[in-house]
XYZ file of C-alpha atoms in Angstrom:
524
model
C 56.560 164.964 9.323
C 59.259 164.725 12.146
C 62.507 165.993 10.419
C 64.915 165.083 13.302
C 65.960 161.699 14.928
C 63.910 159.973 17.485
C 66.707 159.701 19.988
C 67.183 163.256 19.660
C 63.590 164.213 20.659
C 63.386 161.712 23.422
C 66.110 163.118 25.651
C 64.744 166.700 25.879
C 61.324 165.294 26.661
C 62.595 163.099 29.571
C 65.012 165.874 31.049
C 62.403 168.643 30.811
C 64.910 170.807 28.944
C 63.656 172.955 25.891
C 67.430 174.062 24.858
C 67.076 171.840 21.843
C 63.825 173.346 20.650
C 65.130 176.722 21.152
C 68.446 176.145 19.254
C 66.409 174.231 16.169
C 63.854 177.048 15.886
C 66.719 179.776 16.035
C 68.821 178.066 13.550
C 65.901 177.467 11.193
C 64.920 180.904 11.596
C 68.455 182.175 10.968
C 69.005 179.919 7.958
C 69.431 181.929 4.670
C 66.530 181.601 2.428
C 67.122 179.718 -1.015
C 68.727 182.177 -3.355
C 66.253 183.504 -5.853
C 66.976 184.041 -9.363
C 69.224 186.855 -10.354
C 66.187 188.843 -11.579
C 62.526 188.774 -10.939
C 61.570 189.926 -14.439
C 63.536 187.340 -15.927
C 60.981 184.753 -14.168
C 57.910 183.584 -15.668
C 54.660 185.411 -14.358
C 53.422 182.196 -12.702
C 56.590 181.578 -11.153
C 56.709 184.943 -9.855
C 53.507 184.392 -8.034
C 54.669 181.277 -6.652
C 57.884 182.549 -5.352
C 56.002 185.580 -3.817
C 53.767 183.212 -2.069
C 56.318 181.134 -0.874
C 58.434 184.144 0.556
C 55.425 185.407 2.168
C 54.554 181.824 3.828
C 58.373 181.342 4.728
C 58.176 184.749 6.454
C 55.044 183.702 8.578
C 56.724 180.397 9.555
C 59.775 182.112 10.584
C 57.730 184.693 12.412
C 55.878 181.797 14.339
C 58.910 179.851 14.945
C 60.657 182.923 16.616
C 57.547 183.397 18.718
C 57.553 179.804 19.689
C 61.177 179.876 20.420
C 60.855 183.039 22.733
C 57.986 181.312 24.520
C 60.037 178.092 25.129
C 62.984 180.296 26.239
C 60.616 181.995 28.896
C 59.337 178.584 30.124
C 62.789 177.549 30.372
C 63.799 180.740 32.352
C 60.899 180.262 34.659
C 61.866 176.739 35.202
C 65.553 177.496 36.107
C 64.216 180.213 38.474
C 61.715 177.612 39.992
C 64.599 175.173 40.660
C 66.736 177.811 41.965
C 63.950 178.789 44.297
C 63.421 175.347 45.395
C 66.963 174.501 45.907
C 67.025 177.501 48.215
C 63.927 176.309 50.050
C 65.279 173.007 50.583
C 68.648 174.443 51.876
C 66.678 176.569 54.529
C 64.403 173.408 55.553
C 67.695 171.475 56.070
C 69.027 174.357 58.082
C 65.771 174.579 60.120
C 65.572 170.818 60.674
C 69.302 170.831 61.814
C 68.448 173.533 64.272
C 65.417 171.691 65.659
C 67.352 168.438 66.084
C 70.217 170.472 67.797
C 67.658 172.073 70.087
C 66.065 168.642 70.753
C 69.084 166.946 71.621
C 70.172 169.786 73.853
C 66.730 169.897 75.728
C 66.956 165.985 76.161
C 70.200 166.118 77.568
C 69.063 168.665 80.125
C 66.139 166.785 81.068
C 68.216 163.645 81.636
C 70.491 165.501 83.681
C 67.422 167.125 85.641
C 65.894 163.649 86.194
C 69.190 162.097 87.337
C 69.908 164.837 90.067
C 65.935 164.448 91.110
C 66.605 160.841 91.375
C 69.784 161.188 93.412
C 67.809 163.739 95.597
C 64.980 161.128 96.152
C 67.765 158.259 96.923
C 69.362 160.620 99.495
C 65.925 161.149 100.965
C 65.139 157.503 101.213
C 68.477 156.758 102.844
C 67.612 159.388 105.437
C 64.272 158.166 106.060
C 65.504 154.545 106.549
C 68.097 155.972 108.791
C 65.654 157.679 110.777
C 63.082 155.100 110.771
C 65.911 152.781 112.217
C 66.842 155.177 114.872
C 63.267 155.229 115.966
C 63.105 151.678 116.331
C 66.060 151.569 118.251
C 65.202 154.503 120.645
C 61.569 152.723 120.985
C 63.174 149.432 122.028
C 65.622 151.238 124.171
C 62.545 152.640 125.824
C 60.713 149.379 126.306
C 64.003 147.665 127.677
C 64.290 150.801 129.904
C 60.811 150.574 131.218
C 60.934 146.745 131.559
C 64.283 147.351 133.691
C 62.315 150.033 135.796
C 59.605 147.786 136.433
C 61.769 144.892 137.226
C 63.835 147.002 139.796
C 60.482 148.153 141.088
C 59.156 144.696 141.586
C 62.413 143.560 143.313
C 62.370 146.388 145.591
C 58.769 145.609 146.640
C 58.891 141.926 146.382
C 62.817 140.442 146.838
C 65.112 138.918 144.292
C 63.072 135.945 143.849
C 59.943 137.477 142.737
C 61.978 139.971 140.525
C 63.689 137.072 138.647
C 60.515 135.362 138.019
C 58.721 138.431 137.074
C 61.798 139.611 134.447
C 61.523 136.108 133.036
C 58.084 136.981 131.668
C 58.966 140.352 130.071
C 58.538 140.486 126.213
C 59.490 143.032 123.676
C 56.546 143.921 121.378
C 55.855 146.209 118.437
C 53.105 148.624 118.651
C 50.033 147.187 116.953
C 46.523 148.590 116.864
C 44.372 146.904 119.730
C 41.577 144.947 117.999
C 39.058 142.679 120.034
C 39.464 138.920 119.529
C 36.438 138.417 121.755
C 34.291 136.538 119.007
C 37.217 134.073 118.243
C 37.966 133.424 121.813
C 34.460 132.614 122.375
C 34.214 130.257 119.365
C 37.364 128.695 120.499
C 36.220 127.898 123.909
C 35.640 124.330 124.949
C 32.043 125.723 126.287
C 31.155 126.933 123.059
C 28.209 124.966 121.377
C 28.795 122.454 119.031
C 25.728 123.253 116.994
C 26.993 126.910 116.958
C 30.375 126.010 115.864
C 29.202 124.030 113.139
C 26.823 126.764 111.781
C 29.640 128.947 111.691
C 32.512 126.904 110.158
C 30.220 124.361 108.212
C 31.930 121.544 110.145
C 31.957 119.935 113.771
C 35.004 120.760 116.076
C 36.430 117.349 115.651
C 36.655 117.743 111.903
C 38.136 121.405 112.305
C 40.791 119.851 114.629
C 41.583 117.321 112.190
C 42.412 119.910 109.496
C 44.440 121.924 111.871
C 46.476 118.855 112.684
C 47.006 118.108 109.028
C 48.215 121.696 108.169
C 49.870 122.508 111.500
C 53.474 122.205 110.231
C 52.885 123.999 107.221
C 51.128 127.173 108.575
C 52.579 127.297 111.914
C 54.855 130.484 112.569
C 57.287 131.151 115.374
C 57.101 133.808 117.901
C 59.572 136.896 117.678
C 61.045 138.858 120.201
C 58.536 141.728 119.148
C 55.354 140.020 118.659
C 53.387 136.435 119.340
C 52.694 134.402 116.233
C 49.052 133.902 115.276
C 48.028 130.361 116.416
C 47.363 127.694 113.856
C 43.870 127.224 114.838
C 43.087 130.823 114.489
C 44.798 130.895 111.154
C 42.801 127.951 109.786
C 39.797 129.507 111.284
C 40.056 132.973 109.267
C 40.439 130.861 105.946
C 37.335 128.609 106.784
C 35.125 131.366 108.072
C 36.166 133.486 104.834
C 35.381 130.458 102.527
C 32.166 129.494 104.445
C 30.772 133.038 104.494
C 32.066 134.970 101.676
C 32.483 137.933 104.098
C 34.478 140.882 103.047
C 37.873 141.261 104.461
C 37.072 144.021 106.663
C 34.205 141.993 108.457
C 36.587 139.013 108.973
C 39.300 141.390 110.271
C 36.817 142.751 112.900
C 35.680 139.196 113.996
C 39.117 137.737 114.280
C 41.024 140.864 115.671
C 43.538 140.995 112.803
C 44.559 143.422 109.950
C 42.851 143.448 106.727
C 45.925 142.509 105.049
C 46.804 139.910 107.570
C 43.271 138.072 106.740
C 43.720 138.333 102.953
C 47.416 136.709 103.563
C 46.138 134.180 106.014
C 43.499 132.980 103.461
C 45.878 132.430 100.719
C 48.438 130.826 102.674
C 46.175 128.272 104.414
C 44.455 127.670 100.840
C 47.777 126.847 99.500
C 48.469 124.628 102.325
C 45.387 122.606 101.731
C 45.853 122.471 97.903
C 49.392 121.073 98.370
C 49.122 118.860 101.288
C 45.537 117.748 101.417
C 44.580 117.441 97.816
C 46.639 114.276 96.850
C 45.203 112.734 100.010
C 41.426 113.559 99.914
C 41.031 114.005 95.794
C 42.090 110.781 94.574
C 40.845 108.772 91.238
C 39.801 105.567 92.083
C 41.622 102.288 91.241
C 41.575 98.661 92.289
C 39.214 98.240 95.010
C 37.715 101.703 95.103
C 37.038 101.518 91.413
C 35.085 98.211 91.817
C 33.208 99.527 94.759
C 32.156 102.707 92.604
C 31.034 100.682 89.743
C 28.998 98.404 91.913
C 27.351 101.212 93.651
C 26.412 102.921 90.361
C 25.234 100.008 88.691
C 22.912 99.345 91.773
C 21.530 102.992 91.496
C 20.938 103.113 87.492
C 21.591 99.551 86.211
C 24.401 100.812 83.932
C 27.570 98.682 84.210
C 31.024 100.090 84.560
C 29.983 103.476 85.468
C 33.137 104.871 87.644
C 32.061 108.589 88.068
C 29.438 111.191 87.411
C 30.735 114.394 85.587
C 29.541 117.926 85.834
C 30.795 121.413 84.926
C 29.848 124.932 86.888
C 30.698 128.344 86.514
C 32.234 130.586 89.252
C 31.304 134.284 88.803
C 34.432 136.694 89.080
C 34.942 140.180 88.704
C 35.992 141.283 84.994
C 39.598 140.850 84.396
C 42.031 143.308 82.913
C 43.105 140.933 80.337
C 41.227 138.581 77.959
C 37.987 139.956 79.083
C 36.192 138.401 76.043
C 37.381 134.818 77.007
C 35.905 135.187 80.483
C 32.608 136.899 79.366
C 29.530 134.193 80.082
C 27.141 135.014 77.362
C 24.635 132.472 78.499
C 24.397 133.957 82.087
C 24.386 137.609 80.755
C 21.320 136.764 78.498
C 19.488 134.812 81.255
C 19.912 137.141 84.042
C 20.129 140.270 82.068
C 23.538 141.543 83.860
C 27.043 141.179 82.411
C 28.669 138.291 83.899
C 32.225 136.817 83.748
C 33.015 133.618 85.024
C 35.544 130.616 85.398
C 34.719 126.941 85.152
C 34.930 123.901 87.458
C 34.815 120.518 85.828
C 34.505 117.606 88.526
C 33.865 113.943 88.823
C 32.454 112.343 91.722
C 31.865 109.018 93.244
C 28.698 107.560 94.374
C 29.126 109.527 97.540
C 29.527 112.821 96.107
C 33.091 113.058 96.654
C 35.297 114.498 94.161
C 37.877 112.387 92.225
C 38.733 114.745 89.775
C 38.874 118.608 89.503
C 39.686 120.741 86.481
C 39.568 124.481 87.629
C 40.116 127.836 86.053
C 39.308 127.684 82.367
C 37.465 130.750 81.050
C 33.688 130.971 81.279
C 33.111 131.410 77.455
C 34.370 127.953 76.519
C 31.705 125.051 76.459
C 31.751 122.031 78.435
C 33.159 119.929 75.806
C 36.027 122.174 75.091
C 36.902 122.136 79.051
C 36.818 118.664 78.722
C 39.371 118.511 75.953
C 41.829 120.692 78.037
C 41.442 118.629 81.336
C 44.001 115.961 82.968
C 40.947 113.675 82.516
C 40.883 113.776 78.847
C 44.684 113.094 78.994
C 44.323 110.147 81.213
C 41.732 108.870 78.918
C 43.911 109.451 75.866
C 46.711 107.487 77.507
C 44.231 104.367 77.738
C 43.786 104.660 81.486
C 40.076 104.706 81.304
C 39.263 101.393 79.217
C 36.306 99.562 79.708
C 34.858 102.381 82.122
C 32.232 104.865 81.797
C 31.980 108.474 83.172
C 28.427 109.874 82.947
C 27.778 113.493 81.760
C 25.326 115.751 80.761
C 24.070 116.514 77.108
C 26.821 119.082 77.226
C 29.505 116.759 76.423
C 30.157 114.420 73.449
C 29.605 110.566 73.419
C 32.903 108.896 73.449
C 34.590 105.609 74.126
C 34.843 106.601 78.104
C 32.046 109.526 78.188
C 28.385 108.269 78.228
C 25.793 111.037 77.628
C 21.760 110.809 77.030
C 20.247 111.099 73.682
C 19.493 114.643 72.527
C 17.749 114.249 69.112
C 14.119 114.812 68.395
C 11.435 112.057 68.739
C 13.131 109.716 71.051
C 11.815 106.002 71.282
C 10.638 104.411 74.732
C 14.172 102.808 74.985
C 16.051 105.961 74.799
C 13.605 107.669 77.222
C 14.409 105.063 79.697
C 18.025 105.308 79.111
C 17.943 109.348 79.632
C 15.922 108.612 82.779
C 18.763 106.318 84.423
C 21.602 108.660 83.103
C 19.776 111.534 84.716
C 19.858 109.636 88.124
C 23.690 109.149 87.830
C 24.157 112.899 86.829
C 21.933 113.931 89.638
C 24.506 112.771 91.819
C 27.281 114.954 90.338
C 24.951 118.244 90.485
C 23.813 117.581 94.063
C 27.553 117.392 94.889
C 28.248 120.692 93.241
C 25.214 122.364 94.727
C 26.555 121.115 98.387
C 30.038 122.578 97.283
C 28.525 125.894 96.409
C 26.028 125.794 99.453
C 28.511 125.119 101.951
C 31.273 127.609 100.761
C 29.295 130.648 99.963
C 32.342 132.470 98.509
C 31.662 130.654 95.365
C 28.330 132.015 94.752
C 29.462 135.584 94.379
C 32.085 137.602 92.793
C 35.166 137.652 95.361
C 37.884 140.087 96.148
C 40.571 137.361 95.361
C 42.583 137.834 92.241
C 41.997 135.629 89.165
C 45.421 134.053 89.354
C 44.763 133.025 93.063
C 41.183 131.675 92.275
C 42.102 128.122 91.148
C 43.847 127.890 94.621
C 40.924 128.936 96.597
C 38.576 127.036 94.620
C 40.654 123.895 94.965
C 40.793 124.456 98.623
C 36.933 124.573 98.774
C 36.766 121.212 96.897
C 39.190 119.613 99.302
C 37.265 120.798 102.332
C 34.052 119.485 100.592
C 35.612 116.089 100.469
C 36.720 116.095 103.918
C 33.041 117.018 105.043
C 31.607 114.617 102.722
C 33.927 111.609 103.919
C 33.268 112.606 107.674
C 29.395 112.626 107.065
C 29.097 116.523 108.016
C 25.486 117.408 107.750
C 24.560 120.896 106.134
C 22.128 123.288 107.545
C 18.772 123.294 105.746
C 19.201 127.139 104.913
C 22.370 126.594 103.179
C 20.687 124.612 100.293
C 21.899 126.104 96.821
C 20.041 125.682 93.523
C 22.389 125.039 91.044
C 21.797 126.706 87.742
C 24.189 126.301 84.742
C 23.347 126.312 80.825
C 24.463 123.310 78.952
C 25.277 123.730 75.014
C 25.149 120.592 73.116
C 28.385 120.354 71.067
C 28.314 120.388 67.458
C 29.688 116.927 67.075
C 27.785 115.181 69.738
C 28.850 111.813 68.809
C 32.605 110.996 68.495
C 32.923 107.217 68.561
C 30.854 104.745 66.393
C 31.553 102.032 68.945
C 30.299 104.288 71.695
C 27.265 104.915 69.730
C 26.348 101.210 69.597
C 27.290 100.449 73.129
C 25.005 103.199 74.147
C 22.147 101.531 72.112
C 23.009 98.237 73.889
C 22.837 99.501 77.001
C 19.593 101.280 76.585
C 18.001 97.894 75.044
C 19.292 95.743 78.004
C 17.854 98.554 80.618
C 14.342 98.383 78.837
C 14.119 94.578 78.032
C 15.497 93.466 81.393
C 13.081 95.328 83.635
C 15.869 97.839 84.823
C 14.354 101.045 83.203
C 11.868 103.348 85.127
C 8.568 104.467 83.968
C 8.905 108.029 84.344
C 9.129 108.506 80.753
C 5.432 107.359 80.140
């Protein structure tokens, strides 16, 4: 049995302090034994035996308690010694940590001071270099002026004052530039250059090229300076169109036009930006009024489907693996088909019956399916605003059926009526596919990965779409060897029917096509 209060036992155990036990056992061992009778002989015999046994057991208990007390005392002493050593170790650790922090701060201050002085030295060197460079420019300009003055004086001495004045009026200060040959461009720019060769080189006739130069003249023209003559507008436009048409590396474009590589790259981006800014609102327009009625009439005459205003298609443009969001641009379907890792961006376009783009959406990552690209486009926003009521845009099986998007039947076991409808839908869809095939065939830069950065690609592709429209509107013929076979994988969306009324309207159109003799017979 426990002979001391619970509160007294709990506190020593929680604090790992054995002093209570030690004092308890010591007090117990030191307590005087019960007073025996005055004389053992006076006790009864049985009582004497009991008293002797009790005395022996009491001695044994006292010995055990004393040994336990000694043991607990030793444990307490050991714990006290460990605690003291631990405190000393903690003090040593704190002192070492303090020394390390002090050394670290001292080193950081020294390094910061070193870098500050080094930066000051570099700034001084840059100032000296700039000063030296400006001195060299001034010396070169002075030398050029002295040479011009000497030449003028020589001419004046030989041919008189009048000739000298005329000659000095044509003197021009120039910076030194690398001597590059412009013979190829001078030959193409000559009026005697054959029209067929010009068309083969720039994918358009000279008249169309001149039209583009006139439209962009105010935006891309530069003024001459005292040090060099500006690149003419025709040459600037020619560099851009040649690069888009052939997809040649910039180093080859540089050799053809006698310009620097960086200059050619800059010209391509500047002209593409001007085309997208100035010409896209003029040549890429959504049909309305008379244009919309004419488009519907042409599409109905070709397919028998009423109220079709455009044919829609989405293609992929290969790109170099981007540095960010690589997974988003990874084209799994192209990779599996070609057994080669492929990255791409998407181009969604709507064309009229002549294959001219009326709407384009450029730049979404290649991992997005066609229906997701459509949801992110301005065309979808236009439809959500109610601007496409009572009209159809024909798409492929990669798009969902909606109140304004008409797509073919994709389920199994189609009826004759549904087969006939799919055949007519295919005829309308073929217009968009052929337009995109001509786009990629005419502008070869869209067929392969280019050196253009990802953020600049929408501008370049948009310029290609505008130039395509200009060529289509002016009936520019393509060379047979430029024909391009378009290959794009289509995925049927999970929710392929998103409007019950659109599904009923499609069934009605299919019924009218078959029973009014407007369907073909290719499905038989």
